[in-house]
Amino acid sequence: MDAIFPRRPTGRFCISIIFQSNEGNEFMSTAYSEAYQQRFGGIARLYGQQALMLFSQAHVCVIGIGGVGSWAAEALARTGIGAITLIDMDDVCVTNTNRQIHALRSNVGQAKTEVMAERIRAINPECRVTCIDDFITADNVAELLDNNFSYVIDAIDSVRPKAALLSYCRRYKIPVVTTGGAGGQIDPTRIEVVDLAKTIQDPLAAKLRERLKSDFNVVKNSKGKLGIDCVFSSEPLVYPQSDGSVCASRSTAEGPKKMDCTSGFGSATMVTATFGFVAVSHALKKMMAKAARQAK
């Protein structure tokens, strides 16, 4: 359902919110509770009461519930976002322990979306969580992606589905922020948000640009931009070597090597989580700016 930003209400705890259905002809009134206000009063004191109202109405979709996406979902839940959709088809694996918030011994083998949804509900029982056990493809993106999402956070780590998702969002003007590669880095202070065309030191983003151009004819505009916000790090990558050491260049002695959970880039929570947190911070800022423009 698409939320309509209301007038600032009166009353200490009961704030009325109006929702419009996708059909545009059904309305319902709801209110966030005293418990919600107690949980997220700190958010109101930081962003303002009207912003908290906006967050309580927002519906954000996180795609890819891994080293970046799981932390993004956590941040959304702890900011009081009213509805969160989680899309992923992977299960929690023991090799996720170093970087994913839901990777606990008790959760190994369970669906990432379901484990994350349970955690979100424990944080905020009033949050409406939807789990979609699927991977994004060019064939199903229109079906899976509700164009009434307040924002989409792309935390997919594969080029083909990322390109399909971003092309669709760009075409239909769905607010989205994508994330580049978070592996092979140790310094979270190098993370920032730029246009996807402007990233450096990011092989995933570079391949993504190529795929967007070749498969979807997404090219730079006259200002040299793609019009897609991207969280990335400018830090040079650290490559694992066959002898157990690491260095700043890929080993060529063994030829091309698949970069996966067991033999690819190493990764650490302080970096992958920061990618997710920066993506959420950016989405919140954009949502607030849009609401401010609409209020004029």
mmCIF file of C-alpha atoms in Angstrom:
data_model
loop_
_atom_site.group_PDB
_atom_site.id
_atom_site.type_symbol
_atom_site.label_atom_id
_atom_site.label_comp_id
_atom_site.label_asym_id
_atom_site.label_seq_id
_atom_site.Cartn_x
_atom_site.Cartn_y
_atom_site.Cartn_z
ATOM 1 C CA MET A 1 0.000 0.000 0.000
ATOM 2 C CA ASP A 2 1.136 3.486 -0.832
ATOM 3 C CA ALA A 3 1.332 5.842 2.121
ATOM 4 C CA ILE A 4 0.182 9.447 1.933
ATOM 5 C CA PHE A 5 2.202 11.858 4.077
ATOM 6 C CA PRO A 6 -0.316 13.371 6.510
ATOM 7 C CA ARG A 7 -0.483 16.655 8.331
ATOM 8 C CA ARG A 8 1.346 16.796 11.616
ATOM 9 C CA PRO A 9 -1.166 15.542 14.186
ATOM 10 C CA THR A 10 -1.757 16.442 17.793
ATOM 11 C CA GLY A 11 -1.710 14.049 20.720
ATOM 12 C CA ARG A 12 1.152 12.543 22.620
ATOM 13 C CA PHE A 13 1.213 8.974 21.406
ATOM 14 C CA CYS A 14 -1.591 8.324 18.949
ATOM 15 C CA ILE A 15 -0.673 9.562 15.499
ATOM 16 C CA SER A 16 -3.168 8.918 12.741
ATOM 17 C CA ILE A 17 -1.838 7.704 9.417
ATOM 18 C CA ILE A 18 -3.813 7.330 6.219
ATOM 19 C CA PHE A 19 -2.992 4.632 3.697
ATOM 20 C CA GLN A 20 -4.219 4.405 0.151
ATOM 21 C CA SER A 21 -4.542 1.034 -1.503
ATOM 22 C CA ASN A 22 -2.880 0.231 -4.809
ATOM 23 C CA GLU A 23 -6.291 0.630 -6.437
ATOM 24 C CA GLY A 24 -6.493 4.149 -5.095
ATOM 25 C CA ASN A 25 -10.024 3.865 -3.751
ATOM 26 C CA GLU A 26 -9.694 2.232 -0.348
ATOM 27 C CA PHE A 27 -8.414 3.959 2.749
ATOM 28 C CA MET A 28 -7.748 2.822 6.254
ATOM 29 C CA SER A 29 -6.651 4.715 9.297
ATOM 30 C CA THR A 30 -4.104 3.322 11.692
ATOM 31 C CA ALA A 31 -2.022 4.715 14.514
ATOM 32 C CA TYR A 32 1.317 3.844 15.935
ATOM 33 C CA SER A 33 1.212 2.790 19.523
ATOM 34 C CA GLU A 34 2.742 4.037 22.736
ATOM 35 C CA ALA A 35 5.175 1.130 22.490
ATOM 36 C CA TYR A 36 6.260 2.317 19.033
ATOM 37 C CA GLN A 37 6.811 5.827 20.377
ATOM 38 C CA GLN A 38 8.868 4.442 23.250
ATOM 39 C CA ARG A 39 10.966 2.287 20.934
ATOM 40 C CA PHE A 40 11.644 4.999 18.394
ATOM 41 C CA GLY A 41 11.423 8.215 20.377
ATOM 42 C CA GLY A 42 15.170 8.559 19.883
ATOM 43 C CA ILE A 43 14.607 8.602 16.123
ATOM 44 C CA ALA A 44 12.026 11.391 16.512
ATOM 45 C CA ARG A 45 14.474 13.405 18.606
ATOM 46 C CA LEU A 46 17.076 13.023 15.869
ATOM 47 C CA TYR A 47 15.075 13.389 12.649
ATOM 48 C CA GLY A 48 11.942 15.078 14.007
ATOM 49 C CA GLN A 49 8.447 13.807 14.768
ATOM 50 C CA GLN A 50 7.227 14.267 11.198
ATOM 51 C CA ALA A 51 10.126 12.200 9.913
ATOM 52 C CA LEU A 52 9.210 9.405 12.312
ATOM 53 C CA MET A 53 5.674 9.560 10.959
ATOM 54 C CA LEU A 54 7.097 9.210 7.463
ATOM 55 C CA PHE A 55 9.274 6.267 8.474
ATOM 56 C CA SER A 56 6.342 4.512 10.160
ATOM 57 C CA GLN A 57 4.448 4.678 6.852
ATOM 58 C CA ALA A 58 7.359 3.760 4.602
ATOM 59 C CA HIS A 59 7.723 0.429 2.812
ATOM 60 C CA VAL A 60 11.340 -0.376 1.968
ATOM 61 C CA CYS A 61 12.526 -3.387 -0.014
ATOM 62 C CA VAL A 62 15.932 -4.966 0.628
ATOM 63 C CA ILE A 63 17.165 -7.348 -2.054
ATOM 64 C CA GLY A 64 20.013 -9.633 -1.046
ATOM 65 C CA ILE A 65 19.995 -10.423 2.687
ATOM 66 C CA GLY A 66 23.698 -11.075 3.119
ATOM 67 C CA GLY A 67 26.768 -9.224 4.327
ATOM 68 C CA VAL A 68 25.333 -5.854 3.293
ATOM 69 C CA GLY A 69 21.592 -6.463 3.096
ATOM 70 C CA SER A 70 21.183 -8.078 6.515
ATOM 71 C CA TRP A 71 22.663 -4.993 8.176
ATOM 72 C CA ALA A 72 20.543 -2.707 6.010
ATOM 73 C CA ALA A 73 17.439 -4.577 7.149
ATOM 74 C CA GLU A 74 18.584 -4.276 10.767
ATOM 75 C CA ALA A 75 19.045 -0.516 10.418
ATOM 76 C CA LEU A 76 15.633 -0.102 8.784
ATOM 77 C CA ALA A 77 13.960 -2.047 11.585
ATOM 78 C CA ARG A 78 15.709 -0.001 14.271
ATOM 79 C CA THR A 79 14.679 3.237 12.549
ATOM 80 C CA GLY A 80 10.996 2.330 12.814
ATOM 81 C CA ILE A 81 10.291 1.645 9.138
ATOM 82 C CA GLY A 82 6.681 0.479 8.995
ATOM 83 C CA ALA A 83 6.985 -2.225 6.337
ATOM 84 C CA ILE A 84 10.008 -4.123 5.055
ATOM 85 C CA THR A 85 10.130 -6.603 2.184
ATOM 86 C CA LEU A 86 13.075 -9.022 2.116
ATOM 87 C CA ILE A 87 14.020 -10.778 -1.126
ATOM 88 C CA ASP A 88 16.594 -13.584 -1.234
ATOM 89 C CA MET A 89 16.655 -17.319 -1.874
ATOM 90 C CA ASP A 90 19.774 -18.275 0.078
ATOM 91 C CA ASP A 91 20.045 -20.099 3.380
ATOM 92 C CA VAL A 92 22.320 -19.073 6.238
ATOM 93 C CA CYS A 93 25.709 -20.770 5.892
ATOM 94 C CA VAL A 94 28.442 -21.155 8.498
ATOM 95 C CA THR A 95 30.785 -19.261 6.142
ATOM 96 C CA ASN A 96 28.544 -16.186 6.573
ATOM 97 C CA THR A 97 29.585 -15.834 10.230
ATOM 98 C CA ASN A 98 32.225 -13.165 9.609
ATOM 99 C CA ARG A 99 29.889 -10.628 8.010
ATOM 100 C CA GLN A 100 26.135 -11.321 8.294
ATOM 101 C CA ILE A 101 24.074 -10.363 11.330
ATOM 102 C CA HIS A 102 21.756 -13.373 11.160
ATOM 103 C CA ALA A 103 24.599 -15.898 10.839
ATOM 104 C CA LEU A 104 24.363 -17.683 14.185
ATOM 105 C CA ARG A 105 25.019 -21.353 14.854
ATOM 106 C CA SER A 106 21.328 -21.875 15.593
ATOM 107 C CA ASN A 107 20.319 -20.398 12.221
ATOM 108 C CA VAL A 108 22.606 -22.325 9.874
ATOM 109 C CA GLY A 109 20.572 -23.956 7.106
ATOM 110 C CA GLN A 110 17.536 -21.711 7.564
ATOM 111 C CA ALA A 111 16.269 -19.251 4.964
ATOM 112 C CA LYS A 112 17.938 -15.861 5.327
ATOM 113 C CA THR A 113 14.699 -13.982 4.743
ATOM 114 C CA GLU A 114 12.811 -15.903 7.425
ATOM 115 C CA VAL A 115 15.588 -15.583 10.000
ATOM 116 C CA MET A 116 15.893 -11.858 9.308
ATOM 117 C CA ALA A 117 12.130 -11.403 9.445
ATOM 118 C CA GLU A 118 12.006 -13.046 12.872
ATOM 119 C CA ARG A 119 14.720 -10.695 14.068
ATOM 120 C CA ILE A 120 12.908 -7.628 12.695
ATOM 121 C CA ARG A 121 9.671 -8.634 14.421
ATOM 122 C CA ALA A 122 11.575 -9.025 17.688
ATOM 123 C CA ILE A 123 12.928 -5.491 17.263
ATOM 124 C CA ASN A 124 9.580 -3.989 16.262
ATOM 125 C CA PRO A 125 6.498 -6.225 16.491
ATOM 126 C CA GLU A 126 4.512 -3.571 14.610
ATOM 127 C CA CYS A 127 6.685 -3.784 11.497
ATOM 128 C CA ARG A 128 4.969 -5.536 8.595
ATOM 129 C CA VAL A 129 7.565 -7.906 7.142
ATOM 130 C CA THR A 130 7.181 -9.714 3.822
ATOM 131 C CA CYS A 131 9.565 -12.500 2.807
ATOM 132 C CA ILE A 132 10.049 -13.418 -0.848
ATOM 133 C CA ASP A 133 12.087 -16.591 -1.283
ATOM 134 C CA ASP A 134 13.375 -15.928 -4.787
ATOM 135 C CA PHE A 135 16.192 -14.419 -6.801
ATOM 136 C CA ILE A 136 15.650 -11.352 -8.979
ATOM 137 C CA THR A 137 15.870 -11.977 -12.738
ATOM 138 C CA ALA A 138 14.981 -9.998 -15.837
ATOM 139 C CA ASP A 139 11.928 -12.242 -16.188
ATOM 140 C CA ASN A 140 10.476 -11.783 -12.698
ATOM 141 C CA VAL A 141 11.625 -8.305 -11.666
ATOM 142 C CA ALA A 142 8.335 -6.692 -12.701
ATOM 143 C CA GLU A 143 6.397 -9.258 -10.670
ATOM 144 C CA LEU A 144 8.567 -9.066 -7.555
ATOM 145 C CA LEU A 145 9.185 -5.355 -7.491
ATOM 146 C CA ASP A 146 6.217 -3.356 -6.277
ATOM 147 C CA ASN A 147 6.547 0.115 -7.768
ATOM 148 C CA ASN A 148 4.882 1.514 -4.643
ATOM 149 C CA PHE A 149 7.957 0.822 -2.515
ATOM 150 C CA SER A 150 9.163 3.945 -0.773
ATOM 151 C CA TYR A 151 12.713 2.835 -1.528
ATOM 152 C CA VAL A 152 14.648 -0.174 -2.805
ATOM 153 C CA ILE A 153 18.059 -1.138 -1.424
ATOM 154 C CA ASP A 154 20.024 -3.341 -3.817
ATOM 155 C CA ALA A 155 22.461 -5.516 -1.890
ATOM 156 C CA ILE A 156 22.775 -8.221 -4.561
ATOM 157 C CA ASP A 157 26.309 -9.509 -5.127
ATOM 158 C CA SER A 158 25.846 -10.832 -8.693
ATOM 159 C CA VAL A 159 26.042 -8.669 -11.804
ATOM 160 C CA ARG A 160 23.216 -10.074 -13.928
ATOM 161 C CA PRO A 161 20.371 -9.684 -11.386
ATOM 162 C CA LYS A 162 21.725 -6.308 -10.225
ATOM 163 C CA ALA A 163 21.589 -5.013 -13.778
ATOM 164 C CA ALA A 164 18.050 -6.302 -14.310
ATOM 165 C CA LEU A 165 16.889 -4.696 -11.067
ATOM 166 C CA LEU A 166 18.564 -1.332 -11.606
ATOM 167 C CA SER A 167 17.456 -1.079 -15.214
ATOM 168 C CA TYR A 168 13.867 -1.706 -14.154
ATOM 169 C CA CYS A 169 14.015 0.806 -11.297
ATOM 170 C CA ARG A 170 15.582 3.418 -13.544
ATOM 171 C CA ARG A 171 12.999 2.913 -16.267
ATOM 172 C CA TYR A 172 10.015 3.115 -13.926
ATOM 173 C CA LYS A 173 11.508 5.775 -11.629
ATOM 174 C CA ILE A 174 11.513 3.567 -8.536
ATOM 175 C CA PRO A 175 13.819 5.093 -5.878
ATOM 176 C CA VAL A 176 16.822 2.798 -5.486
ATOM 177 C CA VAL A 177 20.331 2.791 -4.086
ATOM 178 C CA THR A 178 22.746 0.072 -5.131
ATOM 179 C CA THR A 179 25.846 -1.215 -3.359
ATOM 180 C CA GLY A 180 29.167 -2.128 -4.880
ATOM 181 C CA GLY A 181 31.532 -4.835 -3.736
ATOM 182 C CA ALA A 182 32.240 -4.891 0.009
ATOM 183 C CA GLY A 183 34.860 -7.646 -0.013
ATOM 184 C CA GLY A 184 38.614 -7.180 0.068
ATOM 185 C CA GLN A 185 38.444 -4.017 2.186
ATOM 186 C CA ILE A 186 39.253 -3.186 5.809
ATOM 187 C CA ASP A 187 38.681 0.579 6.109
ATOM 188 C CA PRO A 188 35.020 1.615 6.511
ATOM 189 C CA THR A 189 35.944 5.310 6.424
ATOM 190 C CA ARG A 190 36.526 5.050 2.654
ATOM 191 C CA ILE A 191 32.869 4.269 1.945
ATOM 192 C CA GLU A 192 30.721 6.910 0.235
ATOM 193 C CA VAL A 193 27.790 7.406 -2.143
ATOM 194 C CA VAL A 194 28.356 8.518 -5.738
ATOM 195 C CA ASP A 195 26.722 8.048 -9.100
ATOM 196 C CA LEU A 196 27.360 4.519 -10.372
ATOM 197 C CA ALA A 197 29.382 5.977 -13.253
ATOM 198 C CA LYS A 198 31.879 7.498 -10.806
ATOM 199 C CA THR A 199 33.029 4.497 -8.744
ATOM 200 C CA ILE A 200 36.681 3.421 -8.613
ATOM 201 C CA GLN A 201 38.443 0.370 -7.159
ATOM 202 C CA ASP A 202 35.202 -1.613 -7.510
ATOM 203 C CA PRO A 203 35.182 -4.549 -9.958
ATOM 204 C CA LEU A 204 31.526 -5.346 -9.224
ATOM 205 C CA ALA A 205 30.420 -1.816 -10.104
ATOM 206 C CA ALA A 206 32.579 -1.811 -13.244
ATOM 207 C CA LYS A 207 31.059 -5.075 -14.462
ATOM 208 C CA LEU A 208 27.618 -3.749 -13.567
ATOM 209 C CA ARG A 209 28.112 -0.700 -15.788
ATOM 210 C CA GLU A 210 29.137 -2.948 -18.671
ATOM 211 C CA ARG A 211 26.099 -5.193 -18.207
ATOM 212 C CA LEU A 212 23.692 -2.255 -17.968
ATOM 213 C CA LYS A 213 25.043 -0.916 -21.248
ATOM 214 C CA SER A 214 25.169 -4.208 -23.158
ATOM 215 C CA ASP A 215 21.899 -5.747 -21.954
ATOM 216 C CA PHE A 216 19.696 -2.732 -21.209
ATOM 217 C CA ASN A 217 21.229 0.165 -23.151
ATOM 218 C CA VAL A 218 21.720 2.150 -19.943
ATOM 219 C CA VAL A 219 24.369 4.753 -20.769
ATOM 220 C CA LYS A 220 25.740 7.932 -19.242
ATOM 221 C CA ASN A 221 23.871 11.180 -19.701
ATOM 222 C CA SER A 222 25.370 14.457 -20.913
ATOM 223 C CA LYS A 223 26.818 15.028 -17.439
ATOM 224 C CA GLY A 224 28.604 11.678 -17.466
ATOM 225 C CA LYS A 225 26.210 10.099 -14.977
ATOM 226 C CA LEU A 226 23.985 7.019 -15.010
ATOM 227 C CA GLY A 227 21.454 8.434 -12.565
ATOM 228 C CA ILE A 228 21.871 5.515 -10.148
ATOM 229 C CA ASP A 229 23.187 6.140 -6.626
ATOM 230 C CA CYS A 230 25.855 3.659 -5.537
ATOM 231 C CA VAL A 231 27.511 2.942 -2.197
ATOM 232 C CA PHE A 232 31.151 2.043 -2.816
ATOM 233 C CA SER A 233 34.605 2.185 -1.263
ATOM 234 C CA SER A 234 37.631 3.873 -2.810
ATOM 235 C CA GLU A 235 39.967 1.607 -0.840
ATOM 236 C CA PRO A 236 42.352 -0.540 -2.943
ATOM 237 C CA LEU A 237 41.402 -4.207 -2.725
ATOM 238 C CA VAL A 238 43.206 -6.845 -0.679
ATOM 239 C CA TYR A 239 43.580 -10.136 -2.582
ATOM 240 C CA PRO A 240 44.040 -13.531 -0.919
ATOM 241 C CA GLN A 241 47.087 -15.489 -2.110
ATOM 242 C CA SER A 242 47.522 -19.233 -2.471
ATOM 243 C CA ASP A 243 50.159 -19.339 0.292
ATOM 244 C CA GLY A 244 47.764 -17.859 2.849
ATOM 245 C CA SER A 245 49.086 -14.321 2.656
ATOM 246 C CA VAL A 246 47.285 -11.283 1.254
ATOM 247 C CA CYS A 247 48.479 -8.461 -0.978
ATOM 248 C CA ALA A 248 47.252 -5.562 -3.074
ATOM 249 C CA SER A 249 47.323 -7.439 -6.383
ATOM 250 C CA ARG A 250 45.689 -10.584 -7.681
ATOM 251 C CA SER A 251 47.971 -13.598 -8.019
ATOM 252 C CA THR A 252 48.452 -14.522 -11.690
ATOM 253 C CA ALA A 253 50.447 -17.674 -11.048
ATOM 254 C CA GLU A 254 47.359 -19.875 -10.823
ATOM 255 C CA GLY A 255 45.352 -18.138 -13.531
ATOM 256 C CA PRO A 256 41.773 -16.935 -13.084
ATOM 257 C CA LYS A 257 40.218 -17.925 -9.778
ATOM 258 C CA LYS A 258 36.560 -17.991 -8.837
ATOM 259 C CA MET A 259 35.761 -15.471 -6.120
ATOM 260 C CA ASP A 260 33.302 -17.230 -3.778
ATOM 261 C CA CYS A 261 32.634 -17.676 -0.044
ATOM 262 C CA THR A 262 35.523 -20.084 0.501
ATOM 263 C CA SER A 263 38.236 -18.818 -1.860
ATOM 264 C CA GLY A 264 37.310 -15.282 -2.873
ATOM 265 C CA PHE A 265 37.783 -11.878 -1.305
ATOM 266 C CA GLY A 266 37.853 -11.835 2.463
ATOM 267 C CA SER A 267 35.363 -9.575 4.192
ATOM 268 C CA ALA A 268 34.711 -8.095 7.619
ATOM 269 C CA THR A 269 31.584 -6.929 9.387
ATOM 270 C CA MET A 270 32.839 -3.398 10.017
ATOM 271 C CA VAL A 271 32.968 -2.868 6.246
ATOM 272 C CA THR A 272 29.967 -4.858 5.003
ATOM 273 C CA ALA A 273 27.747 -3.438 7.749
ATOM 274 C CA THR A 274 28.866 0.099 6.940
ATOM 275 C CA PHE A 275 27.868 -0.435 3.308
ATOM 276 C CA GLY A 276 24.388 -1.363 4.526
ATOM 277 C CA PHE A 277 24.191 1.494 7.016
ATOM 278 C CA VAL A 278 25.292 4.073 4.428
ATOM 279 C CA ALA A 279 22.685 2.744 1.981
ATOM 280 C CA VAL A 280 19.927 3.104 4.598
ATOM 281 C CA SER A 281 21.110 6.565 5.624
ATOM 282 C CA HIS A 282 21.017 7.638 1.984
ATOM 283 C CA ALA A 283 17.540 6.172 1.462
ATOM 284 C CA LEU A 284 16.164 7.934 4.558
ATOM 285 C CA LYS A 285 17.635 11.252 3.427
ATOM 286 C CA LYS A 286 16.092 10.882 -0.032
ATOM 287 C CA MET A 287 12.707 9.875 1.383
ATOM 288 C CA MET A 288 12.659 12.915 3.659
ATOM 289 C CA ALA A 289 13.665 15.230 0.814
ATOM 290 C CA LYS A 290 10.867 13.874 -1.380
ATOM 291 C CA ALA A 291 8.302 14.341 1.401
ATOM 292 C CA ALA A 292 9.505 17.916 1.920
ATOM 293 C CA ARG A 293 9.121 18.696 -1.786
ATOM 294 C CA GLN A 294 5.628 17.223 -1.869
ATOM 295 C CA ALA A 295 4.613 19.251 1.182
ATOM 296 C CA LYS A 296 5.352 22.559 -0.570
#
